[in-house]
C-alpha positions as a printed NumPy array, in Angstrom:
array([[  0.   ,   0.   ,   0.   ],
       [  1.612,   3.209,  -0.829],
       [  2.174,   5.69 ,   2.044],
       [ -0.505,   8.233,   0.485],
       [ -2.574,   5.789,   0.231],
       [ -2.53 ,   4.938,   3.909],
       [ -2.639,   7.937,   4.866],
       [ -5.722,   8.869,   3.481],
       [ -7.402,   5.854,   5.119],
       [ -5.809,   6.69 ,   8.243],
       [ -7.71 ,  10.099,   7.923],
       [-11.17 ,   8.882,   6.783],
       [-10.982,   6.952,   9.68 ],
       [-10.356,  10.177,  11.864],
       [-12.851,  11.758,  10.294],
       [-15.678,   9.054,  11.129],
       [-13.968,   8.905,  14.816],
       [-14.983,  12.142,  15.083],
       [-18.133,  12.57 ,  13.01 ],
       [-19.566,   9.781,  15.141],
       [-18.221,  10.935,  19.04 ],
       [-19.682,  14.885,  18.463],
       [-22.155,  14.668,  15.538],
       [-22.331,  15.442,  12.238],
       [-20.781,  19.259,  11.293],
       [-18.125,  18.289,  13.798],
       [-15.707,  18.927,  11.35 ],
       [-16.608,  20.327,   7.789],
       [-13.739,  19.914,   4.78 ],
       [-13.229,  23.166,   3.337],
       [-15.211,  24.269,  -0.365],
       [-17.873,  21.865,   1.253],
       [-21.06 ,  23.74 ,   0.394],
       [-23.406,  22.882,   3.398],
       [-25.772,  24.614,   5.932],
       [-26.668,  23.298,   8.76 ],
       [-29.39 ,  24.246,  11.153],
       [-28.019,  25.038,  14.753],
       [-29.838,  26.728,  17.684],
       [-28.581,  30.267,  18.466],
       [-28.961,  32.598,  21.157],
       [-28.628,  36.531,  20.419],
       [-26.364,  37.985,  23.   ],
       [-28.464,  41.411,  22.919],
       [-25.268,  42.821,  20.983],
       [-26.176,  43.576,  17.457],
       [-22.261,  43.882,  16.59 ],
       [-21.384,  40.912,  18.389],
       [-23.958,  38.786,  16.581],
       [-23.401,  39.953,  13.376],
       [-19.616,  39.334,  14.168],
       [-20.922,  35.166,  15.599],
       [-23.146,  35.385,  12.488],
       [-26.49 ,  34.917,  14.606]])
């Protein structure tokens, strides 16, 4: 098995380690184009939450 190769399985496996311990969104690869719905609470400042993106 070449070294990249086991490499990238060694980071898959990572990746479901931690997708399944803390949920999915845990960790999200980057140019990945999804939203996901999480509950918010406005601090009362309008900068601050614009700054959070609340």
């Amino acid at each position: 098995m070449p070294p990249s190769e086991g490499r990238q399985k060694a980071l898959e496996a990572a990746l479901a380690s931690v997708t399944k311990r803390f949920g999915e969104g845990a960790i999200m690869r980057l140019g990945e184009a999804t939203h996901l719905q999480v509950e918010v609470i406005p601090t009362g400042s309008l900068a601050l939450d614009r700054a959070l993106g609340v």
